[in-house]
Structure formats: C-alpha cells, structure tokens
CSV table of C-alpha atoms in Angstrom, one decimal:
chain,number,residue,atom,x,y,z
A,27,UNK,CA,-22.8,22.1,25.3
A,28,UNK,CA,-21.3,20.6,22.2
A,29,UNK,CA,-22.1,17.1,23.5
A,30,UNK,CA,-25.7,18.2,24.1
A,31,UNK,CA,-26.1,19.5,20.6
A,32,UNK,CA,-24.5,16.4,19.1
A,33,UNK,CA,-27.1,14.3,20.9
A,34,UNK,CA,-30.0,16.4,19.7
A,35,UNK,CA,-28.5,16.1,16.1
A,36,UNK,CA,-28.4,12.3,16.4
A,37,UNK,CA,-32.0,12.2,17.6
A,38,UNK,CA,-33.2,14.6,14.9
A,39,UNK,CA,-31.5,12.5,12.2
A,40,UNK,CA,-33.1,9.3,13.6
A,41,UNK,CA,-36.5,11.1,13.7
A,42,UNK,CA,-36.2,12.1,10.1
A,43,UNK,CA,-35.0,8.7,9.0
A,44,UNK,CA,-37.7,6.8,10.8
A,45,UNK,CA,-40.7,9.1,10.4
A,46,UNK,CA,-40.2,11.4,7.4
A,47,UNK,CA,-38.3,9.3,4.9
A,48,UNK,CA,-39.8,5.9,5.6
A,49,UNK,CA,-42.9,6.4,7.7
A,50,UNK,CA,-41.4,4.6,10.6
A,51,UNK,CA,-41.1,1.0,9.2
A,52,UNK,CA,-40.3,-0.3,12.7
A,53,UNK,CA,-44.0,-0.2,13.5
A,54,UNK,CA,-44.8,-2.7,10.7
A,55,UNK,CA,-42.3,-5.4,11.6
A,56,UNK,CA,-41.5,-7.1,14.9
A,57,UNK,CA,-37.9,-6.1,15.8
A,58,UNK,CA,-35.9,-8.0,18.5
A,59,UNK,CA,-32.8,-6.3,19.6
A,60,UNK,CA,-29.9,-8.2,21.2
A,61,UNK,CA,-27.2,-6.4,23.2
A,62,UNK,CA,-24.3,-7.4,25.4
A,63,UNK,CA,-20.5,-7.7,25.1
A,64,UNK,CA,-20.3,-11.2,23.7
A,65,UNK,CA,-22.9,-13.4,22.0
A,66,UNK,CA,-24.8,-10.8,20.0
A,67,UNK,CA,-23.8,-12.0,16.5
A,68,UNK,CA,-24.3,-15.7,17.3
A,69,UNK,CA,-27.7,-15.1,19.0
A,70,UNK,CA,-29.0,-12.9,16.1
A,71,UNK,CA,-27.7,-15.3,13.5
A,72,UNK,CA,-29.3,-18.3,15.2
A,73,UNK,CA,-32.6,-16.5,15.6
A,74,UNK,CA,-32.5,-15.6,11.9
A,75,UNK,CA,-31.8,-19.3,11.0
A,76,UNK,CA,-34.5,-20.6,13.3
A,77,UNK,CA,-37.3,-18.4,12.1
A,78,UNK,CA,-36.4,-19.0,8.4
A,79,UNK,CA,-36.5,-22.7,9.1
A,80,UNK,CA,-39.9,-22.2,10.8
A,81,UNK,CA,-41.2,-20.7,7.5
A,82,UNK,CA,-41.1,-17.0,8.2
A,83,UNK,CA,-39.8,-14.1,6.1
A,84,UNK,CA,-37.0,-12.6,8.2
A,85,UNK,CA,-34.5,-9.8,8.3
A,86,UNK,CA,-31.2,-9.7,10.1
A,87,UNK,CA,-28.9,-6.8,11.1
A,88,UNK,CA,-25.5,-7.4,12.6
A,89,UNK,CA,-21.8,-7.4,12.6
A,90,UNK,CA,-21.1,-10.0,9.9
A,91,UNK,CA,-23.8,-9.3,7.3
A,92,UNK,CA,-27.3,-7.9,7.0
A,93,UNK,CA,-30.0,-10.1,5.4
A,94,UNK,CA,-33.5,-9.6,3.9
A,95,UNK,CA,-34.8,-13.1,3.6
A,96,UNK,CA,-32.0,-14.8,1.5
A,97,UNK,CA,-30.5,-11.6,0.2
A,98,UNK,CA,-27.2,-10.6,1.7
A,99,UNK,CA,-26.3,-6.9,2.2
A,100,UNK,CA,-22.8,-5.8,3.4
A,101,UNK,CA,-22.7,-4.7,7.0
A,102,UNK,CA,-20.5,-1.6,7.7
A,103,UNK,CA,-21.4,-1.2,11.4
A,104,UNK,CA,-22.8,-3.6,14.0
A,105,UNK,CA,-25.8,-1.3,14.2
A,106,UNK,CA,-26.2,0.9,11.2
A,107,UNK,CA,-26.6,4.7,11.3
A,108,UNK,CA,-30.2,5.9,11.4
A,109,UNK,CA,-30.9,6.5,7.7
A,110,UNK,CA,-29.3,3.2,6.7
A,111,UNK,CA,-31.0,1.4,9.5
A,112,UNK,CA,-34.5,2.7,8.6
A,113,UNK,CA,-33.8,2.1,4.9
A,114,UNK,CA,-33.0,-1.6,5.7
A,115,UNK,CA,-36.1,-1.9,7.9
A,116,UNK,CA,-38.2,-0.4,5.1
A,117,UNK,CA,-36.8,-2.9,2.6
A,118,UNK,CA,-37.6,-5.7,5.0
A,119,UNK,CA,-41.2,-4.5,5.3
A,120,UNK,CA,-41.5,-4.3,1.5
A,121,UNK,CA,-40.1,-7.9,1.2
A,122,UNK,CA,-42.8,-9.1,3.6
A,123,UNK,CA,-40.6,-9.8,6.6
A,124,UNK,CA,-42.5,-10.4,9.8
A,125,UNK,CA,-39.4,-10.3,12.0
A,126,UNK,CA,-36.1,-8.5,12.2
A,127,UNK,CA,-33.4,-9.7,14.6
A,128,UNK,CA,-30.7,-7.1,15.1
A,129,UNK,CA,-27.6,-6.5,17.1
A,130,UNK,CA,-27.7,-3.4,19.2
A,131,UNK,CA,-24.2,-2.1,20.0
A,132,UNK,CA,-23.4,0.2,23.0
A,133,UNK,CA,-22.1,2.8,20.5
A,134,UNK,CA,-25.4,2.8,18.7
A,135,UNK,CA,-27.3,3.2,22.0
A,136,UNK,CA,-25.1,6.0,23.2
A,137,UNK,CA,-25.3,7.8,19.9
A,138,UNK,CA,-29.1,7.5,19.6
A,139,UNK,CA,-28.9,5.6,16.4
A,140,UNK,CA,-31.9,3.5,17.5
A,141,UNK,CA,-34.0,6.5,18.6
A,142,UNK,CA,-37.6,6.0,17.4
A,143,UNK,CA,-37.3,2.3,16.7
A,144,UNK,CA,-40.2,0.4,18.0
A,145,UNK,CA,-38.7,-2.8,19.5
A,146,UNK,CA,-41.0,-5.8,20.2
A,147,UNK,CA,-38.3,-7.2,22.5
A,148,UNK,CA,-34.8,-6.9,23.8
A,149,UNK,CA,-32.2,-9.5,24.9
A,150,UNK,CA,-29.2,-9.1,27.2
A,151,UNK,CA,-26.4,-11.6,26.9
A,152,UNK,CA,-23.6,-10.4,29.2
A,153,UNK,CA,-21.3,-7.5,30.1
A,154,UNK,CA,-17.5,-7.8,30.2
A,155,UNK,CA,-14.4,-5.7,29.6
A,156,UNK,CA,-14.7,-4.0,26.2
A,157,UNK,CA,-15.1,-0.6,24.5
A,158,UNK,CA,-13.6,1.4,27.4
A,159,UNK,CA,-11.7,3.5,24.8
A,160,UNK,CA,-15.1,4.9,23.9
A,161,UNK,CA,-17.2,4.8,27.1
A,162,UNK,CA,-14.2,5.6,29.3
A,163,UNK,CA,-15.6,3.8,32.4
A,164,UNK,CA,-17.3,0.5,32.9
A,165,UNK,CA,-20.2,2.3,34.6
A,166,UNK,CA,-20.8,4.3,31.4
A,167,UNK,CA,-20.6,1.1,29.4
A,168,UNK,CA,-23.2,-0.5,31.6
A,169,UNK,CA,-25.4,2.6,31.4
A,170,UNK,CA,-25.4,2.5,27.6
A,171,UNK,CA,-26.7,-1.1,27.7
A,172,UNK,CA,-29.2,-0.3,30.4
A,173,UNK,CA,-30.5,2.6,28.3
A,174,UNK,CA,-31.7,0.1,25.7
A,175,UNK,CA,-33.9,-1.7,28.2
A,176,UNK,CA,-35.4,1.5,29.7
A,177,UNK,CA,-36.5,2.6,26.2
A,178,UNK,CA,-38.4,-0.7,25.5
A,179,UNK,CA,-42.2,0.0,25.5
A,180,UNK,CA,-44.6,-1.6,27.9
A,181,UNK,CA,-45.9,-4.1,25.3
A,182,UNK,CA,-42.4,-5.4,24.6
A,183,UNK,CA,-40.4,-8.1,26.5
A,184,UNK,CA,-37.0,-7.7,28.1
A,185,UNK,CA,-35.1,-11.0,28.4
A,186,UNK,CA,-31.9,-11.0,30.5
A,187,UNK,CA,-29.2,-13.6,31.3
A,188,UNK,CA,-29.8,-13.8,35.0
A,189,UNK,CA,-26.5,-15.7,35.6
A,190,UNK,CA,-24.5,-12.7,34.5
A,191,UNK,CA,-23.5,-10.2,37.2
A,192,UNK,CA,-25.5,-7.4,35.6
A,193,UNK,CA,-28.5,-9.5,34.5
A,194,UNK,CA,-30.8,-8.4,37.3
A,195,UNK,CA,-29.8,-4.7,37.0
A,196,UNK,CA,-30.8,-4.7,33.3
A,197,UNK,CA,-34.4,-5.6,34.3
A,198,UNK,CA,-34.8,-3.0,37.1
A,199,UNK,CA,-37.0,0.1,36.6
A,200,UNK,CA,-38.1,-0.8,33.1
A,201,UNK,CA,-41.6,-0.7,31.5
A,202,UNK,CA,-41.3,-3.8,29.3
A,203,UNK,CA,-42.3,-7.2,30.8
A,204,UNK,CA,-39.2,-8.8,32.3
A,205,UNK,CA,-38.1,-12.4,31.8
A,206,UNK,CA,-35.0,-14.2,32.9
A,207,UNK,CA,-33.0,-17.0,31.3
A,208,UNK,CA,-30.1,-19.0,32.8
A,209,UNK,CA,-28.9,-22.2,34.4
A,210,UNK,CA,-27.6,-21.3,37.8
A,211,UNK,CA,-30.3,-19.1,39.3
A,212,UNK,CA,-34.1,-19.1,39.3
A,213,UNK,CA,-35.2,-18.2,35.8
A,214,UNK,CA,-38.2,-18.2,33.5
A,215,UNK,CA,-36.2,-20.2,31.0
A,216,UNK,CA,-33.6,-22.8,32.0
A,217,UNK,CA,-34.3,-25.6,29.5
A,218,UNK,CA,-31.6,-28.1,28.6
A,219,UNK,CA,-31.4,-28.1,24.8
A,220,UNK,CA,-29.7,-30.3,22.3
A,221,UNK,CA,-27.4,-28.4,19.9
A,222,UNK,CA,-24.4,-28.9,17.6
A,223,UNK,CA,-22.8,-25.8,19.1
A,224,UNK,CA,-20.0,-26.4,21.6
A,225,UNK,CA,-19.2,-24.6,24.9
A,226,UNK,CA,-21.0,-23.1,27.9
A,227,UNK,CA,-21.1,-19.7,26.2
A,228,UNK,CA,-23.1,-21.2,23.3
A,229,UNK,CA,-25.4,-23.0,25.8
A,230,UNK,CA,-26.4,-19.5,26.9
A,231,UNK,CA,-26.8,-18.3,23.3
A,232,UNK,CA,-29.0,-21.2,22.4
A,233,UNK,CA,-31.1,-20.8,25.5
A,234,UNK,CA,-31.6,-17.1,24.6
A,235,UNK,CA,-32.8,-18.1,21.1
A,236,UNK,CA,-35.2,-20.7,22.5
A,237,UNK,CA,-36.6,-18.2,25.0
A,238,UNK,CA,-37.2,-15.5,22.4
A,239,UNK,CA,-39.0,-18.0,20.1
A,240,UNK,CA,-41.3,-19.1,23.0
A,241,UNK,CA,-41.9,-15.4,23.9
A,242,UNK,CA,-42.9,-14.8,20.3
A,243,UNK,CA,-45.5,-17.6,20.5
A,244,UNK,CA,-43.7,-20.5,18.8
A,245,UNK,CA,-44.4,-24.1,19.9
A,246,UNK,CA,-41.8,-25.3,22.4
A,247,UNK,CA,-41.3,-28.8,21.1
A,248,UNK,CA,-41.1,-27.6,17.5
A,249,UNK,CA,-38.5,-25.0,18.4
A,250,UNK,CA,-36.4,-27.7,20.3
A,251,UNK,CA,-36.3,-29.9,17.2
A,252,UNK,CA,-35.3,-27.0,14.9
A,253,UNK,CA,-32.6,-25.9,17.4
A,254,UNK,CA,-30.8,-29.2,16.8
A,255,UNK,CA,-30.1,-28.2,13.2
A,256,UNK,CA,-28.7,-24.7,13.8
A,257,UNK,CA,-25.1,-23.9,12.7
A,258,UNK,CA,-22.8,-21.3,14.2
A,259,UNK,CA,-22.2,-17.9,12.7
A,260,UNK,CA,-19.2,-17.5,10.5
A,261,UNK,CA,-16.0,-17.0,12.5
A,262,UNK,CA,-17.7,-18.1,15.7
A,263,UNK,CA,-15.9,-21.2,16.9
A,264,UNK,CA,-15.5,-22.5,13.4
A,265,UNK,CA,-13.5,-25.7,13.5
A,266,UNK,CA,-12.1,-28.5,11.3
A,267,UNK,CA,-9.6,-31.2,11.7
A,268,UNK,CA,-6.6,-31.7,9.3
A,269,UNK,CA,-5.6,-35.1,7.8
A,270,UNK,CA,-2.8,-35.1,10.4
A,271,UNK,CA,-5.3,-35.0,13.3
A,272,UNK,CA,-4.8,-31.3,14.3
A,273,UNK,CA,-8.0,-29.4,15.1
A,274,UNK,CA,-8.0,-25.7,13.9
A,275,UNK,CA,-10.5,-23.3,15.5
A,276,UNK,CA,-11.2,-19.7,14.3
A,277,UNK,CA,-13.1,-17.4,16.7
A,278,UNK,CA,-13.9,-13.7,16.9
A,279,UNK,CA,-12.9,-13.7,20.6
A,280,UNK,CA,-11.4,-10.2,21.1
A,281,UNK,CA,-12.2,-9.5,24.7
A,282,UNK,CA,-10.8,-11.1,27.9
A,283,UNK,CA,-14.1,-12.9,28.7
A,284,UNK,CA,-14.6,-14.2,25.2
A,285,UNK,CA,-11.0,-15.5,25.0
A,286,UNK,CA,-11.4,-17.2,28.4
A,287,UNK,CA,-14.7,-18.8,27.3
A,288,UNK,CA,-13.3,-20.2,24.0
A,289,UNK,CA,-10.2,-21.6,25.7
A,290,UNK,CA,-12.3,-23.1,28.5
A,291,UNK,CA,-14.3,-25.0,25.8
A,292,UNK,CA,-11.1,-26.2,24.0
A,293,UNK,CA,-9.7,-27.4,27.3
A,294,UNK,CA,-12.9,-29.3,27.9
A,295,UNK,CA,-12.5,-30.9,24.4
A,296,UNK,CA,-9.0,-31.8,25.4
A,297,UNK,CA,-10.0,-33.6,28.6
A,298,UNK,CA,-7.5,-36.4,28.2
A,299,UNK,CA,-4.7,-33.7,28.0
A,300,UNK,CA,-3.0,-35.7,25.2
A,301,UNK,CA,-2.9,-32.7,22.9
A,302,UNK,CA,-1.4,-29.2,23.2
A,303,UNK,CA,-3.4,-26.1,23.0
A,304,UNK,CA,-1.7,-23.5,20.8
A,305,UNK,CA,-3.3,-20.0,20.8
A,306,UNK,CA,-2.7,-17.3,18.2
A,307,UNK,CA,-4.1,-13.9,19.1
A,308,UNK,CA,-3.5,-10.1,19.3
A,309,UNK,CA,-5.3,-6.9,20.3
A,310,UNK,CA,-6.6,-4.2,18.0
A,311,UNK,CA,-4.9,-0.8,17.7
A,312,UNK,CA,-6.6,2.5,18.7
A,313,UNK,CA,-8.9,0.6,21.0
A,314,UNK,CA,-9.1,-0.2,24.8
A,315,UNK,CA,-5.5,-0.6,25.8
A,316,UNK,CA,-6.3,-1.9,29.3
A,317,UNK,CA,-7.4,-5.3,28.1
A,318,UNK,CA,-4.2,-6.1,26.3
A,319,UNK,CA,-2.2,-7.4,29.2
A,320,UNK,CA,-5.2,-9.2,30.6
A,321,UNK,CA,-5.8,-11.1,27.4
A,322,UNK,CA,-2.1,-12.1,27.2
A,323,UNK,CA,-2.3,-13.6,30.7
A,324,UNK,CA,-5.5,-15.4,30.0
A,325,UNK,CA,-4.0,-16.9,26.8
A,326,UNK,CA,-0.9,-18.0,28.7
A,327,UNK,CA,-2.7,-19.5,31.6
A,328,UNK,CA,-5.1,-21.5,29.5
A,329,UNK,CA,-2.9,-22.6,26.7
A,330,UNK,CA,0.3,-24.7,26.4
A,331,UNK,CA,1.8,-22.3,23.8
A,332,UNK,CA,0.8,-18.8,22.9
A,333,UNK,CA,1.8,-16.8,19.8
A,334,UNK,CA,1.2,-13.1,20.3
A,335,UNK,CA,0.7,-11.3,17.0
A,336,UNK,CA,-1.1,-8.4,15.3
A,337,UNK,CA,-4.8,-8.1,15.1
A,338,UNK,CA,-5.9,-4.9,13.4
A,339,UNK,CA,-3.1,-2.5,14.4
A,340,UNK,CA,-4.9,0.4,12.7
A,341,UNK,CA,-2.8,3.5,13.2
A,342,UNK,CA,-0.7,2.1,16.1
A,343,UNK,CA,2.7,0.4,15.7
A,344,UNK,CA,2.2,-3.4,16.1
A,345,UNK,CA,5.3,-3.6,18.2
A,346,UNK,CA,3.8,-1.1,20.7
A,347,UNK,CA,0.6,-3.2,21.0
A,348,UNK,CA,2.7,-6.4,21.6
A,349,UNK,CA,4.7,-4.6,24.3
A,350,UNK,CA,1.4,-3.7,26.1
A,351,UNK,CA,0.4,-7.4,25.9
A,352,UNK,CA,3.7,-8.6,27.2
A,353,UNK,CA,3.1,-6.6,30.4
A,354,UNK,CA,0.6,-9.3,31.4
A,355,UNK,CA,3.3,-12.0,31.3
A,356,UNK,CA,5.8,-12.7,34.1
A,357,UNK,CA,9.5,-12.6,33.3
A,358,UNK,CA,9.5,-16.4,33.9
A,359,UNK,CA,6.8,-16.8,31.2
A,360,UNK,CA,8.7,-14.7,28.7
A,361,UNK,CA,11.9,-16.6,29.3
A,362,UNK,CA,10.2,-20.0,29.1
A,363,UNK,CA,11.6,-21.9,26.1
A,364,UNK,CA,8.8,-22.6,23.6
A,365,UNK,CA,5.9,-21.4,25.7
A,366,UNK,CA,5.6,-17.8,24.4
A,367,UNK,CA,6.3,-16.7,20.8
A,368,UNK,CA,6.0,-13.1,19.7
A,369,UNK,CA,5.5,-12.8,15.9
A,370,UNK,CA,4.2,-9.4,14.6
A,371,UNK,CA,3.2,-10.8,11.2
A,372,UNK,CA,-0.1,-12.5,11.6
A,373,UNK,CA,0.4,-14.8,8.6
A,374,UNK,CA,3.7,-16.0,9.9
A,375,UNK,CA,2.2,-16.4,13.4
A,376,UNK,CA,-0.5,-18.8,12.0
A,377,UNK,CA,2.1,-20.6,10.0
A,378,UNK,CA,4.3,-21.0,13.1
A,379,UNK,CA,1.3,-22.5,15.0
A,380,UNK,CA,0.8,-25.1,12.4
A,381,UNK,CA,4.5,-26.0,12.4
A,382,UNK,CA,4.4,-26.5,16.1
A,383,UNK,CA,1.3,-28.6,16.1
A,384,UNK,CA,1.2,-32.4,16.2
A,385,UNK,CA,-1.6,-35.0,16.0
A,386,UNK,CA,-4.2,-34.4,18.7
A,387,UNK,CA,-3.3,-30.7,19.2
A,388,UNK,CA,-5.6,-27.8,19.0
A,389,UNK,CA,-4.8,-24.5,17.3
A,390,UNK,CA,-7.0,-21.5,18.2
A,391,UNK,CA,-6.7,-18.4,16.0
A,392,UNK,CA,-8.7,-15.7,17.8
A,393,UNK,CA,-9.6,-12.1,17.4
A,394,UNK,CA,-10.8,-11.6,13.9
A,395,UNK,CA,-13.3,-14.4,13.2
A,396,UNK,CA,-15.4,-13.5,10.2
A,397,UNK,CA,-13.3,-10.5,9.2
A,398,UNK,CA,-11.6,-10.9,5.8
A,399,UNK,CA,-9.2,-7.9,6.2
A,400,UNK,CA,-6.4,-6.6,8.3
A,401,UNK,CA,-6.4,-2.8,8.9
A,402,UNK,CA,-3.0,-1.2,8.9
A,403,UNK,CA,-2.5,2.6,8.8
A,404,UNK,CA,-6.1,3.2,7.6
A,405,UNK,CA,-5.8,0.6,4.7
A,406,UNK,CA,-7.8,-2.6,4.8
A,407,UNK,CA,-5.7,-5.4,3.3
A,408,UNK,CA,-7.3,-8.8,2.5
A,409,UNK,CA,-6.7,-11.2,5.3
A,410,UNK,CA,-8.8,-14.1,6.4
A,411,UNK,CA,-7.8,-16.2,9.4
A,412,UNK,CA,-9.7,-19.3,8.1
A,413,UNK,CA,-8.0,-19.0,4.7
A,414,UNK,CA,-4.6,-18.7,6.3
A,415,UNK,CA,-5.1,-21.6,8.7
A,416,UNK,CA,-6.4,-23.9,6.0
A,417,UNK,CA,-3.5,-22.9,3.7
A,418,UNK,CA,-1.0,-24.4,6.1
A,419,UNK,CA,-3.1,-26.9,8.0
A,420,UNK,CA,-4.0,-29.6,5.5
C-alpha cells in the first residue's frame, strides 16, 4: 500500500510541475529521450553537438551537465526530479530551444519523474548488468526501460538497437512508430559513418545519432558531414599520449559490459601486441554487489595488468568492496607476480599504473569518467581521474 501511495505522490508532483507551475512546457519543444544501460550520455551529448552545429537552439539534460544553448547548468541527477525537470524545460522554451535531448534513467522511469512529459521520440541503446541494487531483478530493470517506450505517444518515434538482445522487445506492443538501427540484423538504419570516435560501442552511438537526425527531418548527407566533426563527451574514452609514448584513457565504464567494450577497443588499438594494457578500476559502494566479481574477471581477462582500487566507496569499507572483487579472480591469478595489484587508495593506484607503464603501453582508468569527486562516508572529496593521470603521466 505504501508503494502505491508513493507512486501516486510521484505522479501528482509531476502533474503539478508540468501542468500547474509551467503550463506543460514539454508540449512546446521536441524532446527526445535516450535510455539504456550504456551510451546514454554519449548519445545525448552528440545529438546536442550535432543540432547546435546545424544551427538550432538546443537543450540537453543528462549525467554530466544540463545545457540551454551554450549555458551550462549543474546536473544533480541523470534525469532530474519533476519540478526541476519542468523548470529546465520551461527555461529552454523561453530561450527559444526547438529541441531537447535528454537521458532517461531507469530510476526516473520507475519513480514517474517523467510522467506527463510529451516526448517526440525515444531511443534505446542496450541493456546490461546494472542497478540491480535498486530494481532487485533484471526483469524489473527491463520493465522500467520498457515502460518508457509504452508511454510514447502515437505521433512519436521509437528507435531501438536491434542488435541488442532486448532491442526487439522494446518495440513490441507500443503506440509510437517503431524503427530499428544496427549493423548485424535487418534494420531501418545501418549506415557506415565516418567519425573520430573509437570503438564498436561508439559506432552504435553514432548510428543512433544519425538515425535520430534523419527521423527529425535532417538532410542525410549534411548530417554525415557534421558527424565527422563530433567529439566525445567528457570522461567517455578520453585519451592522450605522454611524451614517453604511453597512452592514457579515462572512461566512465562502471558496468561489466561497458568495461568489456572499452577494453575490447583498447585491445584493437594494440593489435601488434607490443604494448601492455594496464587497467585501473573499482566498484561503487552501496550499489549492486553482484557485478563486482564479474568486473574483476573481465578486467583480468582483457588486460595484462590490473590494479583494483576504490571507486566511490560511499558508506562501505573500501576493503570489503575489494574483497568482493577478488572473488572473481582465481587463486592462480591472485598469486601471479605483477599481474594483479590491489591498492585501496585510488590516487596511489593511478600513480602505480604510470610507474609500471612503458612506451607503447595503454593505461585505462575506468569507473568515474567525468566525475570530479570521490564519495567517502557521505562526503564528496575533490578527485578527478584525468587530473590525476596527467599529474603523473607527462
């Protein structure tokens, strides 16, 4: 019963925010929502860049930052709470924005934060292991994502990654017009596009961006030209090479699938196998514990050296999180000289990676990406992976 009343409360707040306070601004701007486990931030950021470059006034709502044209507004949640969300949309309307590209998180869908929002389109990227601390089961996690597509109106489009295992299911029993994008199965959009972004995962992100632009009526050839200029979102496979020839990469990968995708791309970059791949990563505290051992194994299997460290321990002891991660490694792996390092202090872990690296090597620092803090016992202390990596890797 309490759950029922909580749901009604969320819907009521969303109704007041959207209709009473702001006159439902979502009816005055075309809103495209992007949902999925991985790729939301990159897809939304690239759409924002693309449509700004095409000359439009555009808003963006997401994990890293919210934007109204060129104005940046701090992002506190991937998808804001109803009053904040409608306030942002209202400001976008007042600023003349024609489009808003926004991330739609599973939490926001389950909590009805987006109730009453009039979406012009929805995009599904993929569904992998994440947020089971909140949703409890993978089926519940899927249902949250699916709910977004069932709420899309008849005049909206629903665009789904058909190569993903849940891509077809997202499009079943919906009112919106269904479209598919992908490279491996029959799809409405399967174009090969030229881009500066690396990796198969980014190929899907770029294809989603192209597909949305075409569905919104943009010229295909013009979009293809503009896509060549797009840059990745902050903390999403950001890379640079030191004077000593070591390549450092910072990425937000904090799920098994994301870590696997990033490491697969680095292995492709290291095709001649002349360089070592050194991976630094951890797992967040007070979150899904089941992925910890999985991520440790992926890191070990796809790297030459792994350094397991703290992410955002929050209220958990870092040592307990590291013990959970170690369960994914065999006794042989743990006893291997030089292959596995366990360093709780994230700064020291990054420093160690640089000390171990030689010319031609790759250092991946994964898990926090754009975040410029580390949360320990409820306190956010300044910590930026990129800053730390560049401090030691010169």
